Amino acid sequence: MAAEPQPSSLSYRTTGSTCLHPLSELLGIPLDQVNFVACQLVALFAAFWFRIYLRPGKTSSDVRHAVATIFGIYFAIFCFGWYSLHLFVLVLLCYAIMATASASNIHRYSFFVAMGYLTICHISRIYIFHYGILTTDFSGPLMIVTQKITTLAFQVHDGLGRRAEDLSAEQHQLAIKVKPSFLEYLSYLLNFMSVIAGPCNNFKDYVAFIEGKHIHMKLLEVNWKQKGFHSLPDPSPTGAVIHKLCITLVSLLLFLTLTKTFPVTCLVDDWFLHKASFPARLCYLYVVMQASKPKYYFAWTLADAVNNAAGFGFSGVDKNGNFCWDLLSNLNIWKIETATSFKMYLENWNIQTATWLKCVCYERVPWYPTVLTFILSALWHGVYPGYYFTFLTGILVTLAARAVRNNYRHYFLSSRPLKAVYDAGTWAVTQLAVSYTVAPFVMLAVEPTISLYKSMYFYLHIISLLIILFLPMKPQADMQRQPQTLNSINKRKTD
């Protein structure tokens, strides 16, 4: 089980600045978390200043790149102290690869160096922090930087090392034809909007934002002028920022109440393991897992708001003609809480990480993409055993859910009442299955995970295995997947 901080000194331990230590003592919140929130709040105000006073029209791109980078480096040092050197070392190593490696190998070298360095840091984190005494240590930003390094490397490889006809439509759109300069590289990886909490984004989108072309580029993608408008508008992100800050505030209140009331340690209580009935355990597990979500809702929504405040994150126009600022959103809370399938849940949780996994793994491996993507996701998250319990269980549940959906869903589509029954049932099953699957992720260690699953009779593992063994799988599922390239799309059009 994750070690509970015992003495007061551990509760306020940090590798970064200690100037907010009196505030952390006053609030009773660990200093590393106070530093994190303080940096994000300062970043929010800096983002408004950046958008208003360093507008692309009156400020050069180089100045905007430099300011964003300097602020980002300062925030990293403030939060993580000398441990932020890991960020800077990895960035410099991978820029050397970017500058010297051939286009045909740049993605391989960048991927193995970035993932290797991250894995070494994850291993050291266990021995330094002993199962996460610090909840906001340097590995978080390092994980984001790893995503950006590898995303950029693959997109440069697509632009310079592959034929256009071999690319998928999305790969062709995001391919980079010219290697970034050193300043662009630093700014993309270390800018103050995303260095602390992300999210990952595409290099083309980021450079377009710095150069002031981001919003117009997205409007042109939705054929704004063809809809009868003669000039491109300049939508303000203020409304979106306020909306996301309200979500952030509610998430914070839930974290301070619900999360504190139902900590994950409840799952190894004697009552839960030995006295509660099986239905009671199912319900209690669901409540505890629900209580663990607000901290993610808080961090990711605040990070999204920071980027929007700077003018980054515009995604276009919805079907009602409203401007959307969800290009960098990392979650869709409503769809998460109402998900009726494991797939729908995963698609709306940690969205940018799912996009990264799709970009560097799922679309590119010829065999077993789901299995290999789950393995990469586990390696990226770290080396805690709980992560591997979660992702291995996730593979079984994903394959079982796919088999059930493919074999039975069509029977419930003939009428609305049947569809409503199906949706209600699959919602309950999905929420309970997710709670069961992700519990080890927050428990981290082997012993509490085994104790929990033994108390639940390994029910979901057994059911998933039986479904996979005895229900027919559609041939498209997961054995060998051929990505759609521009070549194959054009061939279909001519057939």
Tab-separated table of C-alpha atoms in Angstrom:
chain	number	residue	atom	x	y	z
A	1	MET	CA	0.000	0.000	0.000
A	2	ALA	CA	1.109	3.540	-0.581
A	3	ALA	CA	2.934	4.646	2.529
A	4	GLU	CA	1.033	7.106	4.654
A	5	PRO	CA	3.188	10.035	5.729
A	6	GLN	CA	3.689	9.655	9.452
A	7	PRO	CA	5.642	12.523	10.903
A	8	SER	CA	4.779	16.108	10.189
A	9	SER	CA	8.123	16.696	8.507
A	10	LEU	CA	7.244	14.215	5.785
A	11	SER	CA	3.888	15.866	5.185
A	12	TYR	CA	5.633	19.062	4.183
A	13	ARG	CA	8.648	17.620	2.433
A	14	THR	CA	9.410	19.068	-0.996
A	15	THR	CA	12.286	19.182	-3.447
A	16	GLY	CA	11.311	22.692	-4.560
A	17	SER	CA	10.945	26.074	-2.901
A	18	THR	CA	10.072	26.236	0.795
A	19	CYS	CA	8.928	29.859	0.815
A	20	LEU	CA	5.268	28.763	1.026
A	21	HIS	CA	5.876	26.461	3.984
A	22	PRO	CA	3.947	28.730	6.412
A	23	LEU	CA	0.944	28.620	4.086
A	24	SER	CA	1.106	24.833	3.836
A	25	GLU	CA	1.171	24.583	7.638
A	26	LEU	CA	-1.749	26.970	7.909
A	27	LEU	CA	-3.853	24.999	5.409
A	28	GLY	CA	-2.649	21.559	6.500
A	29	ILE	CA	-1.789	20.693	2.893
A	30	PRO	CA	1.572	19.189	1.853
A	31	LEU	CA	4.036	21.791	0.604
A	32	ASP	CA	4.606	20.092	-2.746
A	33	GLN	CA	0.875	20.400	-3.474
A	34	VAL	CA	0.832	24.032	-2.363
A	35	ASN	CA	3.761	24.795	-4.687
A	36	PHE	CA	1.966	23.052	-7.555
A	37	VAL	CA	-1.270	25.006	-7.107
A	38	ALA	CA	0.603	28.278	-6.566
A	39	CYS	CA	2.553	27.803	-9.812
A	40	GLN	CA	-0.589	27.000	-11.755
A	41	LEU	CA	-2.393	30.064	-10.365
A	42	VAL	CA	0.559	32.308	-11.213
A	43	ALA	CA	0.663	30.655	-14.645
A	44	LEU	CA	-3.025	31.507	-15.081
A	45	PHE	CA	-2.406	35.229	-14.503
A	46	ALA	CA	0.778	35.062	-16.604
A	47	ALA	CA	-1.248	33.480	-19.411
A	48	PHE	CA	-3.717	36.382	-19.486
A	49	TRP	CA	-0.778	38.810	-19.494
A	50	PHE	CA	0.915	36.812	-22.259
A	51	ARG	CA	-2.204	36.925	-24.447
A	52	ILE	CA	-2.961	40.631	-23.877
A	53	TYR	CA	0.483	42.261	-23.751
A	54	LEU	CA	2.538	39.915	-25.923
A	55	ARG	CA	0.059	39.603	-28.753
A	56	PRO	CA	1.489	38.163	-31.975
A	57	GLY	CA	0.666	41.327	-33.884
A	58	LYS	CA	2.983	43.498	-31.828
A	59	THR	CA	5.466	40.939	-30.451
A	60	SER	CA	7.772	38.726	-32.501
A	61	SER	CA	7.504	34.948	-32.361
A	62	ASP	CA	11.024	34.687	-30.948
A	63	VAL	CA	10.108	36.914	-27.999
A	64	ARG	CA	6.951	34.907	-27.308
A	65	HIS	CA	8.944	31.662	-27.489
A	66	ALA	CA	11.629	33.043	-25.162
A	67	VAL	CA	9.209	34.439	-22.550
A	68	ALA	CA	7.156	31.233	-22.481
A	69	THR	CA	10.360	29.202	-22.022
A	70	ILE	CA	11.869	31.391	-19.283
A	71	PHE	CA	8.653	31.336	-17.256
A	72	GLY	CA	8.404	27.570	-17.698
A	73	ILE	CA	11.957	26.956	-16.520
A	74	TYR	CA	11.366	29.146	-13.465
A	75	PHE	CA	8.153	27.314	-12.533
A	76	ALA	CA	9.903	23.941	-12.870
A	77	ILE	CA	12.750	25.036	-10.597
A	78	PHE	CA	10.305	26.557	-8.074
A	79	CYS	CA	8.283	23.332	-7.848
A	80	PHE	CA	11.020	20.711	-8.082
A	81	GLY	CA	14.333	22.371	-7.231
A	82	TRP	CA	17.417	20.608	-8.522
A	83	TYR	CA	15.302	17.628	-9.616
A	84	SER	CA	14.137	19.838	-12.497
A	85	LEU	CA	17.595	19.174	-13.968
A	86	HIS	CA	16.170	15.833	-15.138
A	87	LEU	CA	13.802	17.767	-17.390
A	88	PHE	CA	16.543	19.936	-18.810
A	89	VAL	CA	18.975	17.045	-19.340
A	90	LEU	CA	16.367	14.995	-21.218
A	91	VAL	CA	15.371	17.974	-23.367
A	92	LEU	CA	18.998	18.695	-24.320
A	93	LEU	CA	19.753	15.033	-25.035
A	94	CYS	CA	16.768	14.708	-27.326
A	95	TYR	CA	17.461	17.981	-29.091
A	96	ALA	CA	20.917	16.602	-29.925
A	97	ILE	CA	19.141	13.603	-31.465
A	98	MET	CA	16.715	15.914	-33.293
A	99	ALA	CA	19.597	17.944	-34.745
A	100	THR	CA	21.883	15.056	-35.743
A	101	ALA	CA	19.826	11.911	-36.400
A	102	SER	CA	18.556	10.982	-39.842
A	103	ALA	CA	14.847	11.383	-40.551
A	104	SER	CA	14.502	7.620	-40.953
A	105	ASN	CA	15.758	6.946	-37.405
A	106	ILE	CA	14.946	10.098	-35.452
A	107	HIS	CA	11.723	8.660	-34.010
A	108	ARG	CA	13.418	5.456	-32.811
A	109	TYR	CA	16.342	7.175	-31.091
A	110	SER	CA	14.109	9.825	-29.492
A	111	PHE	CA	11.604	7.235	-28.290
A	112	PHE	CA	14.147	4.911	-26.681
A	113	VAL	CA	16.181	7.704	-25.072
A	114	ALA	CA	13.120	9.516	-23.704
A	115	MET	CA	11.337	6.380	-22.475
A	116	GLY	CA	14.589	4.926	-21.129
A	117	TYR	CA	15.429	8.077	-19.175
A	118	LEU	CA	11.858	8.285	-17.857
A	119	THR	CA	11.933	4.652	-16.747
A	120	ILE	CA	15.227	5.132	-14.901
A	121	CYS	CA	13.718	8.124	-13.100
A	122	HIS	CA	10.592	6.106	-12.263
A	123	ILE	CA	12.743	3.376	-10.714
A	124	SER	CA	14.730	5.906	-8.689
A	125	ARG	CA	11.445	7.508	-7.584
A	126	ILE	CA	10.473	4.322	-5.724
A	127	TYR	CA	13.680	4.380	-3.697
A	128	ILE	CA	13.741	8.153	-3.159
A	129	PHE	CA	10.058	8.734	-2.403
A	130	HIS	CA	8.963	5.233	-1.316
A	131	TYR	CA	5.648	4.776	-3.080
A	132	GLY	CA	4.856	8.401	-3.601
A	133	ILE	CA	5.171	10.285	-0.317
A	134	LEU	CA	5.360	13.289	-2.635
A	135	THR	CA	2.262	13.391	-4.817
A	136	THR	CA	3.653	16.045	-7.174
A	137	ASP	CA	7.294	15.115	-7.774
A	138	PHE	CA	9.411	15.728	-10.885
A	139	SER	CA	8.241	12.580	-12.685
A	140	GLY	CA	4.947	14.240	-13.687
A	141	PRO	CA	6.520	16.969	-15.851
A	142	LEU	CA	9.046	14.422	-17.121
A	143	MET	CA	6.168	12.247	-18.343
A	144	ILE	CA	4.649	15.208	-20.219
A	145	VAL	CA	8.014	16.126	-21.767
A	146	THR	CA	8.478	12.504	-22.857
A	147	GLN	CA	5.133	12.608	-24.639
A	148	LYS	CA	6.057	15.827	-26.438
A	149	ILE	CA	9.547	14.651	-27.397
A	150	THR	CA	8.271	11.427	-28.931
A	151	THR	CA	5.247	13.057	-30.589
A	152	LEU	CA	7.482	15.646	-32.247
A	153	ALA	CA	10.040	13.010	-33.309
A	154	PHE	CA	7.390	10.834	-34.964
A	155	GLN	CA	5.852	13.839	-36.726
A	156	VAL	CA	9.276	14.929	-38.034
A	157	HIS	CA	9.832	11.345	-39.201
A	158	ASP	CA	6.464	11.434	-40.985
A	159	GLY	CA	7.318	14.714	-42.680
A	160	LEU	CA	10.920	14.016	-43.674
A	161	GLY	CA	11.376	10.243	-43.596
A	162	ARG	CA	8.225	8.771	-45.141
A	163	ARG	CA	6.382	9.088	-48.432
A	164	ALA	CA	3.181	11.133	-48.274
A	165	GLU	CA	1.116	8.292	-49.735
A	166	ASP	CA	2.167	5.992	-46.867
A	167	LEU	CA	0.749	8.322	-44.204
A	168	SER	CA	-2.737	8.287	-42.767
A	169	ALA	CA	-4.788	11.440	-43.290
A	170	GLU	CA	-4.080	12.618	-39.727
A	171	GLN	CA	-0.370	11.832	-39.955
A	172	HIS	CA	-0.180	13.760	-43.216
A	173	GLN	CA	-1.880	16.771	-41.617
A	174	LEU	CA	0.464	16.812	-38.602
A	175	ALA	CA	3.699	15.897	-40.418
A	176	ILE	CA	6.556	18.385	-39.942
A	177	LYS	CA	8.645	19.229	-42.999
A	178	VAL	CA	11.343	21.325	-41.279
A	179	LYS	CA	13.142	20.462	-38.047
A	180	PRO	CA	12.445	22.978	-35.255
A	181	SER	CA	15.035	25.498	-34.139
A	182	PHE	CA	16.555	25.193	-30.668
A	183	LEU	CA	14.329	28.007	-29.339
A	184	GLU	CA	11.190	26.464	-30.831
A	185	TYR	CA	12.152	23.086	-29.349
A	186	LEU	CA	12.693	24.526	-25.853
A	187	SER	CA	9.501	26.560	-26.012
A	188	TYR	CA	7.387	23.605	-27.137
A	189	LEU	CA	8.705	21.361	-24.364
A	190	LEU	CA	9.162	23.800	-21.470
A	191	ASN	CA	6.588	26.574	-21.945
A	192	PHE	CA	4.961	27.770	-18.722
A	193	MET	CA	1.427	26.813	-19.820
A	194	SER	CA	2.126	23.082	-19.816
A	195	VAL	CA	5.470	22.366	-18.130
A	196	ILE	CA	3.899	21.539	-14.747
A	197	ALA	CA	0.707	19.657	-15.632
A	198	GLY	CA	0.586	19.401	-19.413
A	199	PRO	CA	-1.180	18.510	-21.505
A	200	CYS	CA	0.695	17.160	-24.509
A	201	ASN	CA	-0.120	18.889	-27.793
A	202	ASN	CA	0.981	18.888	-31.417
A	203	PHE	CA	3.992	20.959	-32.446
A	204	LYS	CA	2.182	22.473	-35.430
A	205	ASP	CA	-0.661	23.703	-33.210
A	206	TYR	CA	1.782	25.193	-30.699
A	207	VAL	CA	3.845	27.055	-33.307
A	208	ALA	CA	0.646	28.337	-34.943
A	209	PHE	CA	-0.421	29.650	-31.513
A	210	ILE	CA	2.898	31.418	-30.948
A	211	GLU	CA	2.756	32.958	-34.436
A	212	GLY	CA	-0.865	34.084	-34.012
A	213	LYS	CA	-2.256	31.718	-36.659
A	214	HIS	CA	-3.789	29.132	-34.348
A	215	ILE	CA	-7.396	30.375	-34.208
A	216	HIS	CA	-7.617	31.374	-37.871
A	217	MET	CA	-6.160	28.020	-38.896
A	218	LYS	CA	-8.877	26.163	-36.966
A	219	LEU	CA	-11.621	28.382	-38.389
A	220	LEU	CA	-10.402	27.752	-41.923
A	221	GLU	CA	-10.493	24.010	-41.230
A	222	VAL	CA	-14.258	24.261	-40.675
A	223	ASN	CA	-14.728	26.338	-43.856
A	224	TRP	CA	-15.716	29.468	-41.946
A	225	LYS	CA	-15.803	31.659	-45.034
A	226	GLN	CA	-17.918	29.156	-46.961
A	227	LYS	CA	-20.624	29.575	-44.326
A	228	GLY	CA	-21.296	33.131	-45.445
A	229	PHE	CA	-18.834	35.010	-43.243
A	230	HIS	CA	-16.470	37.378	-45.050
A	231	SER	CA	-13.962	37.915	-42.259
A	232	LEU	CA	-12.490	35.694	-39.581
A	233	PRO	CA	-13.519	36.545	-36.001
A	234	ASP	CA	-11.208	36.690	-32.994
A	235	PRO	CA	-13.030	34.633	-30.343
A	236	SER	CA	-12.160	35.317	-26.727
A	237	PRO	CA	-11.309	32.417	-24.389
A	238	THR	CA	-12.561	34.269	-21.289
A	239	GLY	CA	-15.903	32.446	-21.120
A	240	ALA	CA	-14.246	29.051	-21.497
A	241	VAL	CA	-11.659	29.923	-18.837
A	242	ILE	CA	-14.331	31.016	-16.339
A	243	HIS	CA	-16.333	27.841	-16.986
A	244	LYS	CA	-13.260	25.656	-16.414
A	245	LEU	CA	-12.276	27.559	-13.283
A	246	CYS	CA	-15.749	26.866	-11.868
A	247	ILE	CA	-15.222	23.146	-12.545
A	248	THR	CA	-11.802	23.436	-10.908
A	249	LEU	CA	-13.315	25.021	-7.794
A	250	VAL	CA	-15.999	22.329	-7.480
A	251	SER	CA	-13.338	19.634	-7.958
A	252	LEU	CA	-11.222	21.200	-5.226
A	253	LEU	CA	-14.164	21.237	-2.822
A	254	LEU	CA	-14.899	17.588	-3.610
A	255	PHE	CA	-11.247	16.720	-3.062
A	256	LEU	CA	-11.202	18.428	0.336
A	257	THR	CA	-14.407	16.667	1.424
A	258	LEU	CA	-15.218	13.473	-0.474
A	259	THR	CA	-11.629	12.363	-1.055
A	260	LYS	CA	-10.685	12.939	2.570
A	261	THR	CA	-13.793	11.065	3.742
A	262	PHE	CA	-13.221	8.001	1.548
A	263	PRO	CA	-9.441	7.525	1.232
A	264	VAL	CA	-8.102	4.554	-0.684
A	265	THR	CA	-6.908	3.034	2.614
A	266	CYS	CA	-10.557	2.096	3.219
A	267	LEU	CA	-10.087	-0.726	0.726
A	268	VAL	CA	-7.715	-2.613	3.015
A	269	ASP	CA	-9.747	-2.149	6.186
A	270	ASP	CA	-10.602	-5.324	8.098
A	271	TRP	CA	-14.316	-4.533	7.679
A	272	PHE	CA	-14.044	-4.286	3.906
A	273	LEU	CA	-11.844	-7.352	3.412
A	274	HIS	CA	-13.480	-9.771	5.839
A	275	LYS	CA	-16.864	-8.558	7.077
A	276	ALA	CA	-18.661	-6.698	4.305
A	277	SER	CA	-20.892	-8.629	1.906
A	278	PHE	CA	-19.899	-8.885	-1.748
A	279	PRO	CA	-22.532	-6.345	-2.938
A	280	ALA	CA	-21.408	-3.959	-0.179
A	281	ARG	CA	-17.795	-4.307	-1.330
A	282	LEU	CA	-18.797	-3.550	-4.915
A	283	CYS	CA	-20.648	-0.391	-3.892
A	284	TYR	CA	-17.938	0.754	-1.479
A	285	LEU	CA	-15.226	0.198	-4.077
A	286	TYR	CA	-17.207	2.348	-6.516
A	287	VAL	CA	-17.579	5.161	-3.947
A	288	VAL	CA	-13.866	5.129	-3.033
A	289	MET	CA	-12.815	5.186	-6.694
A	290	GLN	CA	-15.240	8.047	-7.365
A	291	ALA	CA	-13.651	9.912	-4.448
A	292	SER	CA	-10.202	9.526	-6.027
A	293	LYS	CA	-11.190	11.391	-9.223
A	294	PRO	CA	-11.549	15.050	-8.095
A	295	LYS	CA	-7.785	15.619	-7.848
A	296	TYR	CA	-7.431	14.654	-11.521
A	297	TYR	CA	-10.425	16.770	-12.502
A	298	PHE	CA	-8.852	19.690	-10.625
A	299	ALA	CA	-5.327	19.426	-12.046
A	300	TRP	CA	-6.277	18.730	-15.658
A	301	THR	CA	-9.072	21.297	-15.873
A	302	LEU	CA	-6.874	23.993	-14.325
A	303	ALA	CA	-4.086	23.169	-16.801
A	304	ASP	CA	-6.599	23.439	-19.649
A	305	ALA	CA	-7.764	26.827	-18.332
A	306	VAL	CA	-4.160	28.105	-18.183
A	307	ASN	CA	-3.595	27.243	-21.846
A	308	ASN	CA	-6.923	28.789	-22.865
A	309	ALA	CA	-6.136	31.979	-20.941
A	310	ALA	CA	-3.011	32.353	-23.077
A	311	GLY	CA	-5.132	31.938	-26.210
A	312	PHE	CA	-4.155	28.323	-26.908
A	313	GLY	CA	-6.645	25.473	-27.233
A	314	PHE	CA	-9.206	26.744	-29.742
A	315	SER	CA	-10.650	23.785	-31.651
A	316	GLY	CA	-13.209	25.355	-33.967
A	317	VAL	CA	-16.977	25.698	-34.033
A	318	ASP	CA	-19.586	23.188	-32.844
A	319	LYS	CA	-22.784	22.266	-34.708
A	320	ASN	CA	-24.638	25.150	-33.039
A	321	GLY	CA	-22.083	27.722	-34.181
A	322	ASN	CA	-20.477	28.149	-30.752
A	323	PHE	CA	-16.725	28.589	-30.438
A	324	CYS	CA	-15.014	25.606	-28.791
A	325	TRP	CA	-11.908	25.710	-26.608
A	326	ASP	CA	-11.397	21.994	-26.030
A	327	LEU	CA	-8.419	21.212	-28.283
A	328	LEU	CA	-6.257	20.530	-25.191
A	329	SER	CA	-8.959	19.219	-22.836
A	330	ASN	CA	-7.770	16.127	-21.015
A	331	LEU	CA	-11.177	14.828	-19.972
A	332	ASN	CA	-14.898	15.068	-20.548
A	333	ILE	CA	-16.412	14.693	-17.094
A	334	TRP	CA	-20.010	14.222	-18.258
A	335	LYS	CA	-19.077	11.447	-20.693
A	336	ILE	CA	-16.864	9.786	-18.079
A	337	GLU	CA	-19.611	9.671	-15.480
A	338	THR	CA	-22.251	8.502	-18.009
A	339	ALA	CA	-20.042	6.107	-19.979
A	340	THR	CA	-21.860	2.966	-21.100
A	341	SER	CA	-18.748	1.127	-22.290
A	342	PHE	CA	-15.155	0.664	-21.209
A	343	LYS	CA	-14.085	2.150	-24.559
A	344	MET	CA	-16.201	5.292	-24.068
A	345	TYR	CA	-14.751	5.749	-20.580
A	346	LEU	CA	-11.150	5.460	-21.781
A	347	GLU	CA	-11.761	7.788	-24.737
A	348	ASN	CA	-12.811	10.589	-22.384
A	349	TRP	CA	-10.238	10.074	-19.604
A	350	ASN	CA	-6.725	11.496	-20.010
A	351	ILE	CA	-7.593	12.297	-23.625
A	352	GLN	CA	-4.238	13.779	-24.619
A	353	THR	CA	-2.344	10.750	-23.321
A	354	ALA	CA	-4.680	8.490	-25.292
A	355	THR	CA	-3.961	10.627	-28.375
A	356	TRP	CA	-0.222	10.282	-27.762
A	357	LEU	CA	-0.496	6.496	-27.385
A	358	LYS	CA	-2.440	6.352	-30.633
A	359	CYS	CA	0.161	8.522	-32.392
A	360	VAL	CA	3.309	6.660	-31.305
A	361	CYS	CA	2.019	3.111	-30.832
A	362	TYR	CA	-1.523	2.064	-31.738
A	363	GLU	CA	-1.462	3.389	-35.318
A	364	ARG	CA	2.070	2.193	-36.014
A	365	VAL	CA	2.434	-1.354	-34.697
A	366	PRO	CA	1.280	-4.100	-37.102
A	367	TRP	CA	0.208	-6.643	-34.461
A	368	TYR	CA	-1.723	-6.622	-31.181
A	369	PRO	CA	-2.106	-2.824	-31.015
A	370	THR	CA	-4.376	-2.858	-27.940
A	371	VAL	CA	-2.025	-5.081	-25.919
A	372	LEU	CA	1.111	-3.155	-26.889
A	373	THR	CA	-0.595	0.192	-26.256
A	374	PHE	CA	-1.605	-0.885	-22.736
A	375	ILE	CA	1.973	-2.058	-22.077
A	376	LEU	CA	3.428	1.256	-23.268
A	377	SER	CA	0.908	3.135	-21.152
A	378	ALA	CA	1.976	1.154	-18.085
A	379	LEU	CA	5.683	1.785	-18.751
A	380	TRP	CA	5.024	5.495	-19.249
A	381	HIS	CA	3.107	5.753	-15.977
A	382	GLY	CA	5.878	4.122	-13.979
A	383	VAL	CA	7.131	0.922	-12.412
A	384	TYR	CA	4.775	0.578	-9.477
A	385	PRO	CA	3.261	-2.942	-9.548
A	386	GLY	CA	-0.242	-1.512	-9.202
A	387	TYR	CA	0.031	0.116	-12.626
A	388	TYR	CA	0.670	-3.256	-14.254
A	389	PHE	CA	-2.218	-4.902	-12.430
A	390	THR	CA	-4.455	-2.137	-13.782
A	391	PHE	CA	-3.265	-2.273	-17.374
A	392	LEU	CA	-3.177	-6.070	-17.604
A	393	THR	CA	-6.685	-6.196	-16.176
A	394	GLY	CA	-7.614	-3.434	-18.606
A	395	ILE	CA	-6.529	-5.579	-21.567
A	396	LEU	CA	-8.823	-8.423	-20.456
A	397	VAL	CA	-11.768	-6.116	-19.788
A	398	THR	CA	-11.333	-4.276	-23.095
A	399	LEU	CA	-11.284	-7.488	-25.136
A	400	ALA	CA	-14.213	-8.973	-23.180
A	401	ALA	CA	-16.287	-5.786	-23.476
A	402	ARG	CA	-15.624	-5.666	-27.217
A	403	ALA	CA	-16.760	-9.280	-27.623
A	404	VAL	CA	-19.977	-8.726	-25.644
A	405	ARG	CA	-20.788	-5.535	-27.540
A	406	ASN	CA	-20.173	-7.113	-30.953
A	407	ASN	CA	-22.273	-10.182	-30.138
A	408	TYR	CA	-25.251	-8.763	-28.239
A	409	ARG	CA	-25.680	-5.003	-28.677
A	410	HIS	CA	-27.664	-5.254	-31.907
A	411	TYR	CA	-30.429	-7.183	-30.100
A	412	PHE	CA	-31.234	-4.079	-28.020
A	413	LEU	CA	-31.426	-1.517	-30.825
A	414	SER	CA	-34.878	-2.433	-32.118
A	415	SER	CA	-36.795	-0.210	-29.685
A	416	ARG	CA	-36.205	2.692	-27.335
A	417	PRO	CA	-37.227	0.822	-24.147
A	418	LEU	CA	-34.801	-1.996	-24.938
A	419	LYS	CA	-32.052	0.509	-25.747
A	420	ALA	CA	-32.720	2.318	-22.443
A	421	VAL	CA	-32.447	-0.969	-20.531
A	422	TYR	CA	-29.216	-1.781	-22.369
A	423	ASP	CA	-27.751	1.665	-21.615
A	424	ALA	CA	-28.677	1.483	-17.922
A	425	GLY	CA	-27.199	-1.979	-17.576
A	426	THR	CA	-24.008	-1.210	-19.456
A	427	TRP	CA	-23.561	2.023	-17.461
A	428	ALA	CA	-23.661	0.121	-14.155
A	429	VAL	CA	-21.371	-2.630	-15.441
A	430	THR	CA	-18.919	-0.104	-16.914
A	431	GLN	CA	-18.658	1.956	-13.731
A	432	LEU	CA	-18.134	-1.124	-11.547
A	433	ALA	CA	-15.641	-2.617	-14.019
A	434	VAL	CA	-13.623	0.606	-14.135
A	435	SER	CA	-13.571	0.821	-10.333
A	436	TYR	CA	-12.324	-2.767	-10.105
A	437	THR	CA	-9.718	-2.228	-12.819
A	438	VAL	CA	-8.205	1.055	-11.600
A	439	ALA	CA	-8.091	0.271	-7.871
A	440	PRO	CA	-4.495	-1.082	-8.073
A	441	PHE	CA	-3.493	2.108	-9.894
A	442	VAL	CA	-4.114	4.167	-6.756
A	443	MET	CA	-2.991	1.450	-4.314
A	444	LEU	CA	0.376	1.041	-6.086
A	445	ALA	CA	1.730	-1.981	-4.207
A	446	VAL	CA	1.249	-5.742	-4.668
A	447	GLU	CA	0.007	-6.819	-1.241
A	448	PRO	CA	-3.025	-4.507	-0.921
A	449	THR	CA	-3.951	-5.189	-4.555
A	450	ILE	CA	-3.954	-8.968	-4.053
A	451	SER	CA	-5.911	-8.552	-0.790
A	452	LEU	CA	-8.509	-6.442	-2.573
A	453	TYR	CA	-8.899	-8.788	-5.527
A	454	LYS	CA	-9.076	-11.835	-3.241
A	455	SER	CA	-11.884	-10.172	-1.296
A	456	MET	CA	-13.659	-9.617	-4.642
A	457	TYR	CA	-13.002	-13.265	-5.662
A	458	PHE	CA	-11.171	-12.048	-8.795
A	459	TYR	CA	-14.657	-11.924	-10.286
A	460	LEU	CA	-13.940	-9.580	-13.193
A	461	HIS	CA	-10.798	-11.445	-14.231
A	462	ILE	CA	-12.719	-14.736	-14.303
A	463	ILE	CA	-15.725	-13.313	-16.172
A	464	SER	CA	-13.503	-11.557	-18.718
A	465	LEU	CA	-11.471	-14.691	-19.396
A	466	LEU	CA	-14.619	-16.789	-19.859
A	467	ILE	CA	-16.037	-14.233	-22.302
A	468	ILE	CA	-12.805	-14.110	-24.310
A	469	LEU	CA	-12.582	-17.903	-24.426
A	470	PHE	CA	-16.191	-18.703	-25.328
A	471	LEU	CA	-17.573	-15.716	-27.235
A	472	PRO	CA	-16.561	-15.399	-30.899
A	473	MET	CA	-14.304	-12.449	-31.610
A	474	LYS	CA	-14.731	-10.437	-34.790
A	475	PRO	CA	-11.651	-10.896	-37.043
A	476	GLN	CA	-10.976	-7.150	-37.121
A	477	ALA	CA	-10.477	-7.034	-33.404
A	478	ASP	CA	-6.880	-7.014	-32.477
A	479	MET	CA	-4.685	-9.536	-34.164
A	480	GLN	CA	-3.350	-7.598	-37.104
A	481	ARG	CA	-4.471	-4.124	-38.007
A	482	GLN	CA	-3.568	-2.300	-41.198
A	483	PRO	CA	-3.684	1.473	-40.744
A	484	GLN	CA	-5.528	3.531	-43.325
A	485	THR	CA	-3.013	5.360	-45.473
A	486	LEU	CA	-3.701	8.009	-48.075
A	487	ASN	CA	-2.843	5.345	-50.635
A	488	SER	CA	-5.517	2.931	-49.398
A	489	ILE	CA	-8.110	5.690	-49.075
A	490	ASN	CA	-7.476	6.890	-52.622
A	491	LYS	CA	-7.563	3.311	-53.910
A	492	ARG	CA	-10.988	2.770	-52.335
A	493	LYS	CA	-12.267	5.957	-53.963
A	494	THR	CA	-11.234	4.717	-57.405
A	495	ASP	CA	-12.594	1.164	-56.957
